[in-house]
Coordinates of C-alpha atoms in Angstrom, one line a residue:
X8 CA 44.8 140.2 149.1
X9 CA 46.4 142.3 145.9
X10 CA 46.2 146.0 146.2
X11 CA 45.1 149.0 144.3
X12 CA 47.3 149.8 141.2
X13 CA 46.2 151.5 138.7
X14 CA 48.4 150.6 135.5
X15 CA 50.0 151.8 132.0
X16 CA 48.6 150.3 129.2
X17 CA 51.6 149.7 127.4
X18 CA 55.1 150.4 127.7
X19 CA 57.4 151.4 125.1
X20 CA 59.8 148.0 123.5
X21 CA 63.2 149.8 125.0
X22 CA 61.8 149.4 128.4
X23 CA 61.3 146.0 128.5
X24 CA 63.6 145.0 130.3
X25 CA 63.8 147.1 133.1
X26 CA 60.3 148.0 133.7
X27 CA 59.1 145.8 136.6
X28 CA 62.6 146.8 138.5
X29 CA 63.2 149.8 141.3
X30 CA 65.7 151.2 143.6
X31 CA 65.4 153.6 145.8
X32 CA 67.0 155.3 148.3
X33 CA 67.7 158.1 151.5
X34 CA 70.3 159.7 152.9
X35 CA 68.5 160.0 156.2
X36 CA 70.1 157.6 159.1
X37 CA 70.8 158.6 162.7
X38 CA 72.1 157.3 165.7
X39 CA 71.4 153.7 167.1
X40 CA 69.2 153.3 169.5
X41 CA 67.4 156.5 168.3
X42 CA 67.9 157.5 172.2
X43 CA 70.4 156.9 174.7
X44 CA 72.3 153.7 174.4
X45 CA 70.4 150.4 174.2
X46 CA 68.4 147.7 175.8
X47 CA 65.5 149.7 177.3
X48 CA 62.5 147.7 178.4
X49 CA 63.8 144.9 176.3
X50 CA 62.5 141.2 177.5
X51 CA 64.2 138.6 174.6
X52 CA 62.1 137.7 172.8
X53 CA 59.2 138.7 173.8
X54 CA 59.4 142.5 174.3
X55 CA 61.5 144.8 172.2
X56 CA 63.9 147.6 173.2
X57 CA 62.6 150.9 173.6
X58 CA 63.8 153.6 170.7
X59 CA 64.5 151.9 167.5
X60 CA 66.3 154.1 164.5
X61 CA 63.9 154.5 162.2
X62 CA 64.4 155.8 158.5
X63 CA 61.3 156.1 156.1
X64 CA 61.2 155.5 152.4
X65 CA 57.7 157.0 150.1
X66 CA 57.2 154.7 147.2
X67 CA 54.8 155.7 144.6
X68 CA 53.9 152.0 143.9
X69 CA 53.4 148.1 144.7
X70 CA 56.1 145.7 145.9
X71 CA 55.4 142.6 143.9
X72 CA 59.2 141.2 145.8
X73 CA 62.1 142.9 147.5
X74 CA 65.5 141.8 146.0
X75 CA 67.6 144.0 148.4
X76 CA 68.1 145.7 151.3
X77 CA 71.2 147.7 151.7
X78 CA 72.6 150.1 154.7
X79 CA 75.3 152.5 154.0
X80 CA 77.3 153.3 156.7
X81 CA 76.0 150.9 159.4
X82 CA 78.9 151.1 162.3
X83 CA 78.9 149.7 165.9
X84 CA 81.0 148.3 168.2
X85 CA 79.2 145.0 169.5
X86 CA 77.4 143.7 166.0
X87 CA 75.4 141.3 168.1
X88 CA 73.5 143.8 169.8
X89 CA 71.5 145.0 166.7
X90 CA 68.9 143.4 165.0
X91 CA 67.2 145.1 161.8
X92 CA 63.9 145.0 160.0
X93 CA 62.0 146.0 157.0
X94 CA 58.3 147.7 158.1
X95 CA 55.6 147.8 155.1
X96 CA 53.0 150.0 155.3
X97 CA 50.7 148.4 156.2
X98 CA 52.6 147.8 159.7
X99 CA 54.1 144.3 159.0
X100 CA 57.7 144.5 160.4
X101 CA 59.9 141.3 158.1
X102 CA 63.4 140.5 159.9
X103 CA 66.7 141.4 157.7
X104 CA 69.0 140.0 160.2
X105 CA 69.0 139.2 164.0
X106 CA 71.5 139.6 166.7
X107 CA 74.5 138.4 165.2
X108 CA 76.0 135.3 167.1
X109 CA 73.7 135.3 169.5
X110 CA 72.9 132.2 171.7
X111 CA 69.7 133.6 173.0
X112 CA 71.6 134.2 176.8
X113 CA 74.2 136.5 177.3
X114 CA 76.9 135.5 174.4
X115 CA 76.9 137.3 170.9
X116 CA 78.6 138.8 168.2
X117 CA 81.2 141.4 169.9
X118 CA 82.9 142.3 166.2
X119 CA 82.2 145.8 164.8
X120 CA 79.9 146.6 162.0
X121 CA 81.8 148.8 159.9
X122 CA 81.9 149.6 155.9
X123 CA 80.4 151.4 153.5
X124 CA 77.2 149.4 152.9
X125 CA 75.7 146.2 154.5
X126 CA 73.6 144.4 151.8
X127 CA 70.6 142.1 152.6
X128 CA 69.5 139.6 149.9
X129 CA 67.3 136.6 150.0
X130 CA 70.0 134.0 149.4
X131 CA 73.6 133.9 148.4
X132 CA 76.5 132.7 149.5
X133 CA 77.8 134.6 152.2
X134 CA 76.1 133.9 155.2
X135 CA 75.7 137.1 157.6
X136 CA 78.3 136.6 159.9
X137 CA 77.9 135.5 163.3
X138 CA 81.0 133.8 165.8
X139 CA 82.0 135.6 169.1
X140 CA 83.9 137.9 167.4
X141 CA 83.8 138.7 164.0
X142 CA 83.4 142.0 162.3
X143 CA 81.0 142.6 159.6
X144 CA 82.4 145.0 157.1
X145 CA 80.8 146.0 153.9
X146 CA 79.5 143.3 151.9
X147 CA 76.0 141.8 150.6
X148 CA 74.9 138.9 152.9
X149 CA 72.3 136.3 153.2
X150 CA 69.2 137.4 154.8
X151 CA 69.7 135.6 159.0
X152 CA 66.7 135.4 161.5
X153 CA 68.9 134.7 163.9
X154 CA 70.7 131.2 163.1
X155 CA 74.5 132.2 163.8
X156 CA 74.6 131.9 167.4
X157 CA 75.9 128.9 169.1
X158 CA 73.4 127.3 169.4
X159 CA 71.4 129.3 167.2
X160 CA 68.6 131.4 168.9
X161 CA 66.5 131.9 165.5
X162 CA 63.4 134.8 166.1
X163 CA 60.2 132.7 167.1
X164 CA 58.2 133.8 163.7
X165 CA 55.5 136.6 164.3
X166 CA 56.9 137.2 167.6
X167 CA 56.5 141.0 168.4
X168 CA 55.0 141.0 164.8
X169 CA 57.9 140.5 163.3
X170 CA 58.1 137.9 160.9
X171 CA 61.0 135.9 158.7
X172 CA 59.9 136.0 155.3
X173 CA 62.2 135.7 152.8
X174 CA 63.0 139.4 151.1
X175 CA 61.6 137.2 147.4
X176 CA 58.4 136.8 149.4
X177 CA 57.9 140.3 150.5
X178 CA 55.2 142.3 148.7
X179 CA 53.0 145.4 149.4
X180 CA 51.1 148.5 148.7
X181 CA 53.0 151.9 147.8
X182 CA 53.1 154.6 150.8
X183 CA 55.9 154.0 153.4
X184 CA 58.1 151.6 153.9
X185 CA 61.0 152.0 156.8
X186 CA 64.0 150.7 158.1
X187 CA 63.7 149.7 161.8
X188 CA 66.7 149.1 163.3
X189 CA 67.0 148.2 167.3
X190 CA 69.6 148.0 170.1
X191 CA 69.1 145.0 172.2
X192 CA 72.1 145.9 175.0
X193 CA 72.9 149.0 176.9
X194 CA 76.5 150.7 177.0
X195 CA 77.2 151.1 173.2
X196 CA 75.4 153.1 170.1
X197 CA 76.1 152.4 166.6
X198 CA 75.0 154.7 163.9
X199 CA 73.8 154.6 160.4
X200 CA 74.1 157.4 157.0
X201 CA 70.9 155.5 155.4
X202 CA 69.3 152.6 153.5
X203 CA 68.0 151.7 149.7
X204 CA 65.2 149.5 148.6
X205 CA 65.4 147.0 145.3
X206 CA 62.5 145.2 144.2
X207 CA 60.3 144.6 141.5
X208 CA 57.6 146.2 140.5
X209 CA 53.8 145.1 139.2
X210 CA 53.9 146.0 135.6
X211 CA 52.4 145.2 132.6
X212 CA 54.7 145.5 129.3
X213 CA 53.7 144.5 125.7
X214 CA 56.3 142.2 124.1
X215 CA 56.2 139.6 121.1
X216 CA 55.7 142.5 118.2
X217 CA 55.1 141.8 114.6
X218 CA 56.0 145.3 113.5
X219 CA 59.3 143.6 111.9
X220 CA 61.4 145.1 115.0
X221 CA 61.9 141.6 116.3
X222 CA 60.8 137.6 114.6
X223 CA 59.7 138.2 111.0
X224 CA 55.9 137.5 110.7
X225 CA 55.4 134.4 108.5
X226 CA 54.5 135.8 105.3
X227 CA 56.2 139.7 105.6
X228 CA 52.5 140.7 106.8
X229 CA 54.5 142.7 109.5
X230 CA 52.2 145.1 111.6
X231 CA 52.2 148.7 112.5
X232 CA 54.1 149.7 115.2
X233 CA 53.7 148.1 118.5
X234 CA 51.0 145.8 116.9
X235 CA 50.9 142.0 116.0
X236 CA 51.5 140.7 112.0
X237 CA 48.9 142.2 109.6
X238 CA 45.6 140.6 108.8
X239 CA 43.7 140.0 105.8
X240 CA 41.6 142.8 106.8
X241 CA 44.7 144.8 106.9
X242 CA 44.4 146.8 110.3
X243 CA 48.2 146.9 111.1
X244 CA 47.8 143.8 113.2
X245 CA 46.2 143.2 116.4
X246 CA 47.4 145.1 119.6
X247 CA 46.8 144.0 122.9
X248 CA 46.8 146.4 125.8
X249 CA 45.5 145.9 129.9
X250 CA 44.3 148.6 132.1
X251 CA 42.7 148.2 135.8
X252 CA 44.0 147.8 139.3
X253 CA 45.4 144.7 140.7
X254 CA 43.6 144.5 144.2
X255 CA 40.7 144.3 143.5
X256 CA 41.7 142.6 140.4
X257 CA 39.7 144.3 137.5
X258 CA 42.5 144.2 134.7
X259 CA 41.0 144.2 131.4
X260 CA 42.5 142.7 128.5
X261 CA 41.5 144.3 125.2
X262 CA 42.6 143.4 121.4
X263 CA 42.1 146.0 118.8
X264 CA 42.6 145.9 115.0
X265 CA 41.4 142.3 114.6
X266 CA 39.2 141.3 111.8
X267 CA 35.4 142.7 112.5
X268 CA 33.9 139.7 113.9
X269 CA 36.6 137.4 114.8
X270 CA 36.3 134.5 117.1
X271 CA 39.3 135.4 119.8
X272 CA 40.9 133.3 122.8
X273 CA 42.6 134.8 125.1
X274 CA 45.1 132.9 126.7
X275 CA 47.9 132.7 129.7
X276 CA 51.1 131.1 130.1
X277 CA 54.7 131.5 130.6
X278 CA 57.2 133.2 128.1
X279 CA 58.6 131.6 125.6
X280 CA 60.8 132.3 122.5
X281 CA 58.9 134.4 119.2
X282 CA 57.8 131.3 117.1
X283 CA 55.7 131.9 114.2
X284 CA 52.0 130.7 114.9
X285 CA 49.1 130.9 112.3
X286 CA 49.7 134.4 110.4
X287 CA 51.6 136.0 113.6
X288 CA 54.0 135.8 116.0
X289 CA 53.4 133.3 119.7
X290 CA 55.3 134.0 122.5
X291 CA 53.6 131.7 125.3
X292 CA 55.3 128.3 126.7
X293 CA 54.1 126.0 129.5
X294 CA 51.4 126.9 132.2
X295 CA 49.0 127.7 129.1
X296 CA 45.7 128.6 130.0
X297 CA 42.7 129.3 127.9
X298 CA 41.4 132.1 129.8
X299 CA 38.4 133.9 128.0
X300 CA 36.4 133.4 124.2
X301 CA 34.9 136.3 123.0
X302 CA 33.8 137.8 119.4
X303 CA 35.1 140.8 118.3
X304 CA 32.8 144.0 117.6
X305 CA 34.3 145.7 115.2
X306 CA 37.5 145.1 115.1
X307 CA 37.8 144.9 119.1
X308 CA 37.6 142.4 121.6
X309 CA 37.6 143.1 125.5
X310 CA 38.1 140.3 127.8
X311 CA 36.5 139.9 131.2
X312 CA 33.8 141.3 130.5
X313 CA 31.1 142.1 133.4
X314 CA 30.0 138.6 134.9
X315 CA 33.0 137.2 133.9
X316 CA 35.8 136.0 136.8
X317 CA 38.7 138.0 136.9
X318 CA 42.1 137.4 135.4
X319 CA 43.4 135.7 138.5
X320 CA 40.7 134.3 139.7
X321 CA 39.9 132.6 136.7
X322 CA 43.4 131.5 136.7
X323 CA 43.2 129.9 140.1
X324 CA 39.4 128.5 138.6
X325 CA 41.9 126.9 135.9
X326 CA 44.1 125.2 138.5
X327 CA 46.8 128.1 138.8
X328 CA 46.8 130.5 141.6
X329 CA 48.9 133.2 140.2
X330 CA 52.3 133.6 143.5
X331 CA 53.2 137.2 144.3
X332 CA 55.6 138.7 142.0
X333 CA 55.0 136.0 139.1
X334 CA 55.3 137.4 135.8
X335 CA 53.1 135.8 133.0
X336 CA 52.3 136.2 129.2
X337 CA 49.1 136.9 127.3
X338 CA 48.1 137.1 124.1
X339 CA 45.2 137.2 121.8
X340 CA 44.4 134.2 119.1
X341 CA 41.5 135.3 116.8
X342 CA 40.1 134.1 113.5
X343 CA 41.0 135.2 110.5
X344 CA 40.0 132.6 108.0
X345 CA 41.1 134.5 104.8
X346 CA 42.2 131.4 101.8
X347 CA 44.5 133.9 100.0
X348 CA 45.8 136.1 102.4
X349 CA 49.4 133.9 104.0
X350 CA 47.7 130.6 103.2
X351 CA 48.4 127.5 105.3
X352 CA 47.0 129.2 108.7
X353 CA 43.4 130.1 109.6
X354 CA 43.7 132.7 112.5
X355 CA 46.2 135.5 113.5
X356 CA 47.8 136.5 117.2
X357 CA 48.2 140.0 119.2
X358 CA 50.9 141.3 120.1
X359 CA 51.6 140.2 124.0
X360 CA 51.1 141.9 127.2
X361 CA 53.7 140.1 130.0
X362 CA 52.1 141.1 133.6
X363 CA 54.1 141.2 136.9
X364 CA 51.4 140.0 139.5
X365 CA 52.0 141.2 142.9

């Protein structure tokens, strides 16, 4: 199911790049266990220790994906008592890494955790450590659900509603999202100074602009700013702009400054490179989808309208269910039919929206 997010029309071309992306971080750690020293009521792997540290994060906004977990100043003296997850707000607990070295009996990681910050990524290649005695300083390691004990004792997925889902696959709502990190022996506490969160964001950003700031528009017809290429009707080009939430999904595309009564296509697909098309600028490649035709009303075509599917699930009605965190391109191709204004070429394109689903 997507969640409610209410989003910006349009963002600014300097932000481009950067838009969909977040960190954020606290300062707020604490001993661990939060009480006394460890193993409390804990049944492996069934039951989990009483007293977990907990630290809390407030995000404003949707996960789409989680790119990074890091923990700044994570130190203990037996590294394969601890086992650390990332809770959504929605109360879904997602392993980071479990009991380093751990056989699933009484052998495990006896190294120190130490250094200034433990990183938790998806995939890379430095495995999280695991042996009977290795310490784990500060470095960025692959996400582990419990594979480096001999033999491995990997965490039964969903057990104590924890699952492993890799950090890439991890989306959710905005509100609270918290570190849990628990003590699975008695006899030794660790402690931590605190965690960030890096991700990505759903967006929406207009790209492929024929205001002349980026591909030249096939005849110098360039746009006004922020727009597509000009049109015989010379509006300043076409602009295409989205509002709505994303769960439910009632994003609305909308094209304004087209030609009164145009015939207009909206259409889907992955980004390509600015190629001229018709009297404008294309920026779509593969996965192309003809999503919506509508006729302009002065100048202004909106797209779905009320009976119509919604973005994604027309998408999906297409063949392509849009995956959390994909980002895709649309654009607007509408009629403009004009013999003398950049001959050759019968219809013009918006400028494009690119849309981080979560």
């Amino acid at each position: 199911m997507r969640r409610a997010l209410t989003v910006l029309l349009f963002f600014s071309p300097s932000a481009l790049l950067h838009a969909g992306s977040f960190t954020v971080s606290t300062n707020v750690g604490g001993p661990i266990p939060a009480v006394g020293t460890g193993g409390v009521g804990a049944v492996w792997p069934t039951q989990l220790p009483a007293d977990p540290a907990i630290s809390q994060i407030t995000l404003p906004h949707e996960v789409a994906s989680v790119t990074n977990i890091s923990i700044t100043g994570l130190a203990h003296p037996s590294a394969g008592e601890l086992h650390a997850a990332l809770r959504d707000p929605n109360g879904i607990y997602y392993n980071l890494f479990v009991r380093s070295g751990f056989d699933g009996l009484d052998n495990w990681n006896q190294g120190n955790f130490f250094g200034p910050v433990c990183g938790i990524v998806t995939q890379n290649n430095n495995p999280f450590p695991g042996g009977p005695n290795n310490n784990i300083g500060g470095a960025i390691y692959t996400q582990d659900f419990g594979n480096t004990g001999t033999p491995p004792a990997p965490w039964p997925n969903g057990n104590a509603g924890i699952v492993n889902t890799p950090l890439n696959q991890i989306w959710g709502p905005a509100g609270t999202w918290s570190l849990v990190l628990w003590d699975w022996e008695s006899g030794n506490v660790g402690s931590f100074t605190g965690w960030s969160m890096s991700g990505v964001r759903p967006s929406i950003e207009t790209i492929c602009l024929g205001d002349g700031t980026g591909l030249p528009c096939p005849c110098g017809n360039s746009g006004a700013p922020g727009h597509g290429c000009n049109n015989s009707s010379n509006t300043g080009g076409a602009i295409l702009t989205g509002s709505g939430t994303f769960t439910p999904d009632t994003i609305v595309l909308t094209s304004t400054g087209e030609r009164p009564t145009s015939l207009t296509i909206f259409v889907q697909g992955g980004q390509g490179v600015p190629t001229p098309f018709g009297d404008g600028v294309g920026c779509l490649a593969g996965l192309l989808k003809r999503l919506y035709v509508k006729s302009a009303v002065g100048g202004v075509a909106t797209a779905p309208e009320p009976g119509d599917l919604s973005i994604s699930a027309r998408s999906a009605a297409l063949g392509y269910t849009i995956p959390h965190g994909e980002f895709l391109v649309y654009q607007a191709y509408y009629r403009d039919v004009s013999a003398t204004f950049c001959p050759g070429a019968t219809f013009n394109v918006s400028s494009g929206l690119r849309i981080t689903w979560p």
